[in-house]
CSV table of C-alpha atoms and ligand atoms in Angstrom, one decimal:
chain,number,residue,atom,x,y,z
A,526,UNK,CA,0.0,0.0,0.0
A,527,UNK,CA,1.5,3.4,-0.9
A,528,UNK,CA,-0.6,5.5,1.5
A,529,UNK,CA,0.1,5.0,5.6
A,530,UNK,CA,-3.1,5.8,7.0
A,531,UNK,CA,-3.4,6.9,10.3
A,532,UNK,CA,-7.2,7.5,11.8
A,533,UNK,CA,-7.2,10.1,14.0
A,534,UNK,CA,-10.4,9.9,16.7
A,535,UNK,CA,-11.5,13.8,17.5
A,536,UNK,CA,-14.8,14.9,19.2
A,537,UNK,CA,-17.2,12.7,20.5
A,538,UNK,CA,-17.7,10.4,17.7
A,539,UNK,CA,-15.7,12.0,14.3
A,540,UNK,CA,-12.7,10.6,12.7
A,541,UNK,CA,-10.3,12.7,10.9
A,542,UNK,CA,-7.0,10.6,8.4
A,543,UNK,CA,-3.6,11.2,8.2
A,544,UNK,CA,-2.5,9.9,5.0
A,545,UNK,CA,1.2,9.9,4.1
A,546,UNK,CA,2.8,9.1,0.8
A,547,UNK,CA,5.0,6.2,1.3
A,548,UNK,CA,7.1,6.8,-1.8
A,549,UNK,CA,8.2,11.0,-0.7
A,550,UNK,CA,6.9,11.4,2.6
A,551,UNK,CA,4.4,14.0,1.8
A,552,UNK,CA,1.6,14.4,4.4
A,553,UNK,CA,-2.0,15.1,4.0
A,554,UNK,CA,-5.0,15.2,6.3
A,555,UNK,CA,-8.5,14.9,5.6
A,556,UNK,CA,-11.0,16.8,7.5
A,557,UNK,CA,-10.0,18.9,11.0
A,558,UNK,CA,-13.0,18.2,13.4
A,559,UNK,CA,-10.4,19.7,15.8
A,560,UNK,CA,-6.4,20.6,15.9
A,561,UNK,CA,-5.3,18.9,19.1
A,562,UNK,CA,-5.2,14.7,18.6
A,563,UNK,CA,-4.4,15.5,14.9
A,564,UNK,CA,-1.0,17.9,15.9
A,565,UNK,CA,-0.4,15.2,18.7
A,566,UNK,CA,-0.3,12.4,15.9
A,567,UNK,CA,1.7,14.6,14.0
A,568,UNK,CA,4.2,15.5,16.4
A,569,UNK,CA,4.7,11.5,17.9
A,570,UNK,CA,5.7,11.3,14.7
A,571,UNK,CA,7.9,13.6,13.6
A,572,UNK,CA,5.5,14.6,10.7
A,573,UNK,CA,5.0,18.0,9.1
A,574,UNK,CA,1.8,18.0,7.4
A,575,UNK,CA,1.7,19.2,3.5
A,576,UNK,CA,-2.1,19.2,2.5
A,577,UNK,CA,-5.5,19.6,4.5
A,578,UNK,CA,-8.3,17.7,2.2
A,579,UNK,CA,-11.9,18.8,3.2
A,580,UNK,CA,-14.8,16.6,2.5
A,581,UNK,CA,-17.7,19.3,3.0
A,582,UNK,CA,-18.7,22.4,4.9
A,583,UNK,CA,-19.6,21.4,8.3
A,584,UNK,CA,-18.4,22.6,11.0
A,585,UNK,CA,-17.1,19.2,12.7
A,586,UNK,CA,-15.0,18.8,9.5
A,587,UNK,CA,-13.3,22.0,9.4
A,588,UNK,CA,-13.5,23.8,12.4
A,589,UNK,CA,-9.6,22.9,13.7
A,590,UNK,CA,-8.3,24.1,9.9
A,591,UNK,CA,-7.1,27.6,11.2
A,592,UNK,CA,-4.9,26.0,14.3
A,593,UNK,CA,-3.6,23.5,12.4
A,594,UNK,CA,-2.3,25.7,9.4
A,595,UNK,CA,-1.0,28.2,12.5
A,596,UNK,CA,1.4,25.0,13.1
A,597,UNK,CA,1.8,23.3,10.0
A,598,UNK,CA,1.4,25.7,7.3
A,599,UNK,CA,-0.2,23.1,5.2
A,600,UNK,CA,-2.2,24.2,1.9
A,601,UNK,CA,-6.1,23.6,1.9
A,602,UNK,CA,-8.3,21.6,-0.6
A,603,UNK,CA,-11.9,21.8,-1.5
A,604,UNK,CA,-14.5,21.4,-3.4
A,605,UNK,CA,-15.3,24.7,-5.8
A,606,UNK,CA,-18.7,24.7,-5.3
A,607,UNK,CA,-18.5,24.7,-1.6
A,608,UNK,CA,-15.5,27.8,-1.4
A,609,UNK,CA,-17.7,30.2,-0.2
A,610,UNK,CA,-18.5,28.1,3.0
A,611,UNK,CA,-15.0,26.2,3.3
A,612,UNK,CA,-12.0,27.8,5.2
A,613,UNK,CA,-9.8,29.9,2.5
A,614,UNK,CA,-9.2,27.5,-0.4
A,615,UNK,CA,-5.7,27.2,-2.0
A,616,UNK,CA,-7.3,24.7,-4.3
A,617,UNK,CA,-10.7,24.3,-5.6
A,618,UNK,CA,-11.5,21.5,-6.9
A,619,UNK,CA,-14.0,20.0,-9.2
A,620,UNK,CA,-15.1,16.2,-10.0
A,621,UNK,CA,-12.6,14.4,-12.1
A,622,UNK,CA,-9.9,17.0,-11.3
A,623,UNK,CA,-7.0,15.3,-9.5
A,624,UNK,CA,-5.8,15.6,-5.9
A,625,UNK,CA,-2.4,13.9,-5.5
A,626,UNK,CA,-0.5,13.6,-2.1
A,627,UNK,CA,3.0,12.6,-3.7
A,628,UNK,CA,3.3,9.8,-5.6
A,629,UNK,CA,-0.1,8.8,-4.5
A,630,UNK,CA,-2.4,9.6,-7.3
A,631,UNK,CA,-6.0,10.7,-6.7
A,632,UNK,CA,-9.3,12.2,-8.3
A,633,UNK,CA,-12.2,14.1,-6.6
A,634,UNK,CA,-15.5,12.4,-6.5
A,635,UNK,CA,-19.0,14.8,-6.3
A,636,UNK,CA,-20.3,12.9,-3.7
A,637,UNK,CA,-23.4,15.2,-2.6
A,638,UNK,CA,-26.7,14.1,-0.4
A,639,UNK,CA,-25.4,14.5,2.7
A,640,UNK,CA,-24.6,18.2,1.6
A,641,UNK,CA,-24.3,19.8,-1.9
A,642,UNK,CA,-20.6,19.9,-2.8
A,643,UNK,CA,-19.3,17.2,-0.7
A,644,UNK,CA,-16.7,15.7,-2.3
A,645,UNK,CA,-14.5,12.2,-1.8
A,646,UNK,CA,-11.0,11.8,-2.2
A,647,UNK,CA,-10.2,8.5,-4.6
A,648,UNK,CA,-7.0,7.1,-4.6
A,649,UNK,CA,-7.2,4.0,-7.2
A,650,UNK,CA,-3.7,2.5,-6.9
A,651,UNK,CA,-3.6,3.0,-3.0
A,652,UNK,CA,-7.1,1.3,-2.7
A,653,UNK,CA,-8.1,4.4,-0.6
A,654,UNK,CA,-11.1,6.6,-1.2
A,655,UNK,CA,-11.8,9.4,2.1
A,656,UNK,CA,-15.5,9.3,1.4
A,657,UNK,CA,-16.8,11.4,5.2
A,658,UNK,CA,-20.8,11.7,5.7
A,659,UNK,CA,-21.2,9.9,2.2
A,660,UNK,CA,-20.4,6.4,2.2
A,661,UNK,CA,-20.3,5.2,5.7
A,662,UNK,CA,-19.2,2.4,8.1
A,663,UNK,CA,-22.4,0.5,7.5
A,664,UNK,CA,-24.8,3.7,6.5
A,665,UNK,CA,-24.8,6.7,4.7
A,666,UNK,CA,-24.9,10.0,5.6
A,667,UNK,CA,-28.4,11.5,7.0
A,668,UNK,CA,-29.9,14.0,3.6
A,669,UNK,CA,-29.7,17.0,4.7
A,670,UNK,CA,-29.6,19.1,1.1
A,671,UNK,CA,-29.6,16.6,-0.9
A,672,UNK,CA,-32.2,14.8,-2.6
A,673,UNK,CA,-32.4,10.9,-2.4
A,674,UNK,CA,-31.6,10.6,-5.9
A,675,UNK,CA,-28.6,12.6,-5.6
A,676,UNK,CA,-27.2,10.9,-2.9
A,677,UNK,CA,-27.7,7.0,-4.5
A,678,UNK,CA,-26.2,8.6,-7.7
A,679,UNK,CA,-23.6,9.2,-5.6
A,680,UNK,CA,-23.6,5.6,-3.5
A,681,UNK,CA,-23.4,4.0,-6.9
A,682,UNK,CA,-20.0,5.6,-7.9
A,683,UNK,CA,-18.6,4.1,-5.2
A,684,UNK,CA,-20.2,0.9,-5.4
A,685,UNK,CA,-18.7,0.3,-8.3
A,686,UNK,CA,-15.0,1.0,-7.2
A,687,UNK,CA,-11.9,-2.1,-6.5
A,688,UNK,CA,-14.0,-4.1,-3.4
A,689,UNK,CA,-10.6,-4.3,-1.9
A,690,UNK,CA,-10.6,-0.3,-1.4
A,691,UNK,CA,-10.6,1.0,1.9
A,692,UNK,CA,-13.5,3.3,3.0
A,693,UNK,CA,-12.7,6.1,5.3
A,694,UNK,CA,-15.5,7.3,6.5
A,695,UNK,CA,-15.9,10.6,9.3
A,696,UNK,CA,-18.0,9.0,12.4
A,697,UNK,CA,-18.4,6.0,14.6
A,698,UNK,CA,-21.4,5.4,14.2
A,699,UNK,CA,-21.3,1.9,13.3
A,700,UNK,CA,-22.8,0.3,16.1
A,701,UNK,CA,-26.2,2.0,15.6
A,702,UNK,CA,-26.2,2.1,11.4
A,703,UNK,CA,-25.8,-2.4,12.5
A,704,UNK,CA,-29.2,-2.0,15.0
A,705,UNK,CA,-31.3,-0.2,11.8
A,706,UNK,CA,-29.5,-3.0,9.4
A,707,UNK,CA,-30.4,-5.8,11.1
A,708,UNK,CA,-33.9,-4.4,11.3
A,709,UNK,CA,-34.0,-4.5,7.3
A,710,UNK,CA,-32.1,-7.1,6.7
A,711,UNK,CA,-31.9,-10.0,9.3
A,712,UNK,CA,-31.0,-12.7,7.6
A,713,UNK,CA,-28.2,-11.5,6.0
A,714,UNK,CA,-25.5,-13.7,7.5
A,715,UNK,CA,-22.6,-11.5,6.9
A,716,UNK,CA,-23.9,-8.8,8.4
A,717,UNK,CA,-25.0,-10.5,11.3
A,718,UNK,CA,-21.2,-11.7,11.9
A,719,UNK,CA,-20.5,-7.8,11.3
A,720,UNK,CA,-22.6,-6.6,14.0
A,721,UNK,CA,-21.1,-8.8,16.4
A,722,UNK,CA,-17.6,-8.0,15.1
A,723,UNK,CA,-18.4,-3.9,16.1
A,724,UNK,CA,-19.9,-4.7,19.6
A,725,UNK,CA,-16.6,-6.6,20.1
A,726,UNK,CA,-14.5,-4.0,18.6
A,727,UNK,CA,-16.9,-1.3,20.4
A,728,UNK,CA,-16.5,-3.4,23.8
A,729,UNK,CA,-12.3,-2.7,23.4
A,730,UNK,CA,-12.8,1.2,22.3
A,731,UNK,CA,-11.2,0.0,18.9
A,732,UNK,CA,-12.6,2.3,15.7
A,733,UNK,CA,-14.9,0.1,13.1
A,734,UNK,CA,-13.6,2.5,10.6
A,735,UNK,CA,-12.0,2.0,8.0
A,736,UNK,CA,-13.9,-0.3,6.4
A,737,UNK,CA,-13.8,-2.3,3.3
A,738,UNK,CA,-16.3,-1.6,0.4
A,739,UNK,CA,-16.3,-5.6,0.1
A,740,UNK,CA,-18.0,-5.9,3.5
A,741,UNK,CA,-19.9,-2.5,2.7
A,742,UNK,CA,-21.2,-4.6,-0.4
A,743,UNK,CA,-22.1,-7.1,1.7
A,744,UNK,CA,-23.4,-6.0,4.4
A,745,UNK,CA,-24.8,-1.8,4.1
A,746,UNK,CA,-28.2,-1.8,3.5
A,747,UNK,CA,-27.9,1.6,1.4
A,748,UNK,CA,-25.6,-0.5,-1.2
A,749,UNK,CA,-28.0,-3.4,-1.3
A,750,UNK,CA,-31.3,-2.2,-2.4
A,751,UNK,CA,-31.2,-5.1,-5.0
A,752,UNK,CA,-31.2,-7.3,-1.9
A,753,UNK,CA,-34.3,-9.4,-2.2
A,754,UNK,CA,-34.3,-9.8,1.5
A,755,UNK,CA,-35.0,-6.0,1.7
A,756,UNK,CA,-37.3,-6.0,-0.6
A,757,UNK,CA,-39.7,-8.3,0.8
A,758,UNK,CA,-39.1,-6.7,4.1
A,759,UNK,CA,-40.2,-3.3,2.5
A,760,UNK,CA,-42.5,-4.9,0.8
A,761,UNK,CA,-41.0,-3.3,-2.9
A,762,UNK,CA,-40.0,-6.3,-5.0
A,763,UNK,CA,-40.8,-4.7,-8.1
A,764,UNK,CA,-39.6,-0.9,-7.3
A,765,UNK,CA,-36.1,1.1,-8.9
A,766,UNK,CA,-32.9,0.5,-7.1
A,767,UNK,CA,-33.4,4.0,-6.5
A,768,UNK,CA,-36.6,4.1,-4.3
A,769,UNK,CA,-35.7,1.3,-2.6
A,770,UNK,CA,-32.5,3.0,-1.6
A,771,UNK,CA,-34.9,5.9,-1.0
A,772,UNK,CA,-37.5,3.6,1.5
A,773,UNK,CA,-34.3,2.0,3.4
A,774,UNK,CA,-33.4,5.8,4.2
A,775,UNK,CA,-36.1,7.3,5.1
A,776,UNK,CA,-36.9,4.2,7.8
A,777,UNK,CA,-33.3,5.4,9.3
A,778,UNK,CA,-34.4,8.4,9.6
A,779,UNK,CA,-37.4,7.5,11.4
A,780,UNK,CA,-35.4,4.5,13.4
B,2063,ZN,ZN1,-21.5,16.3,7.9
């Protein structure tokens, strides 16, 4: 693997990456929920930190970007459409442009739902994609300007990505997208040895992100709409990928 990833737990319940190019050393880290464990990873280390990548406007994504270019004097990265409601961008960035940290090659994703202009951060020959309040340990991010068809458009980019990549995603909340999963989908063997995996993992304070997308295939009920297990259980056997995907997240919402 040519990116290091380091997962950084900040706040109550967000995770922020350290990523660092294997090949040259160069440093980036995606979304500041706050400075402090993030300079503290850095500094056990001995890291400087090159690039800050930000997923999307909200506040527990960005809010620790001033401190940590006071210290680091790292360059920031966004999405264009989002600049006006970022920290000062020193590059904005659009879907398909690329995003490399060294030799590590990578494209931005328009990953919106969650919010318009979120983006994810894919890095093909690391098998890393940063994908924050899109893609999720076991859910996806809760709608909150985006419409559901935006946000499965956006699901089924990354569906369709190496199964071996590794999912970043920005919160733990693994534990309760399992509860709502197993609600939808019971049967569903893997996911049943998932959910016992995260109480264990829970149980020793040990993150559940990363992920795979191979166990998100097999197990997230917002990539498995085509599940005919959910689709009895929602009683839509002949509906669109889409509003099944739609149904499955509005029941979250309501869980
Ligand atoms: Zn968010």
């Amino acid at each position: 693997m040519s990116l290091e990833i380091i997962t950084v737990p900040c706040l109550s319940d967000n995770y922020a990456f350290i990523a660092r190019d294997q090949e040259t050393g160069v440093t980036a880290l995606v979304d500041v929920p706050e400075a402090a464990p993030i300079l503290a990873e850095l500094d056990a280390r001995g890291w400087g930190l090159d690039l800050i990548l930000l997923t999307h406007h909200h506040d527990d994504h960005i809010q620790g970007v001033p401190e940590v270019i006071a210290k680091t004097n790292a360059k920031v990265v966004g999405a264009k459409a989002d600049a006006h409601r970022l920290p000062k961008l020193d590059m904005a960035l659009n879907e398909g442009d690329s995003i490399n940290i060294g030799a590590s090659e990578g494209v931005v994703l328009d990953v919106s739902g969650h919010t318009i202009g979120h983006i994810a951060f894919h890095f093909a020959k690391a098998k890393t994609i940063f994908t924050a309040d899109s893609l999720m340990a076991l859910g996806c991010g809760r709608l909150f300007e985006g419409s559901f068809a935006q946000m499965w458009e956006s699901l089924s980019k990354m569906a369709v990505l190496d199964p071996d990549t590794l999912v970043c995603s920005g919160h733990e909340y693994t534990a309760a997208n399992g509860r709502f999963a197993m609600s939808v989908e019971p049967e569903n063997t893997d996911l049943q040895t998932r959910v016992k995996e995260i109480a264990s993992a829970n149980a020793k304070d040990v993150p559940t992100v990363p992920s795979l997308l191979s166990l998100e295939l097999a197990t997230n009920p917002f990539l498995r709409p085509h599940s005919p297990e959910i689709r009895v259980n929602l009683n839509m056997q002949d509906a669109s990928d889409a509003d099944v995907f739609a149904e499955i997240r509005r029941r979250k919402d309501n869980f």
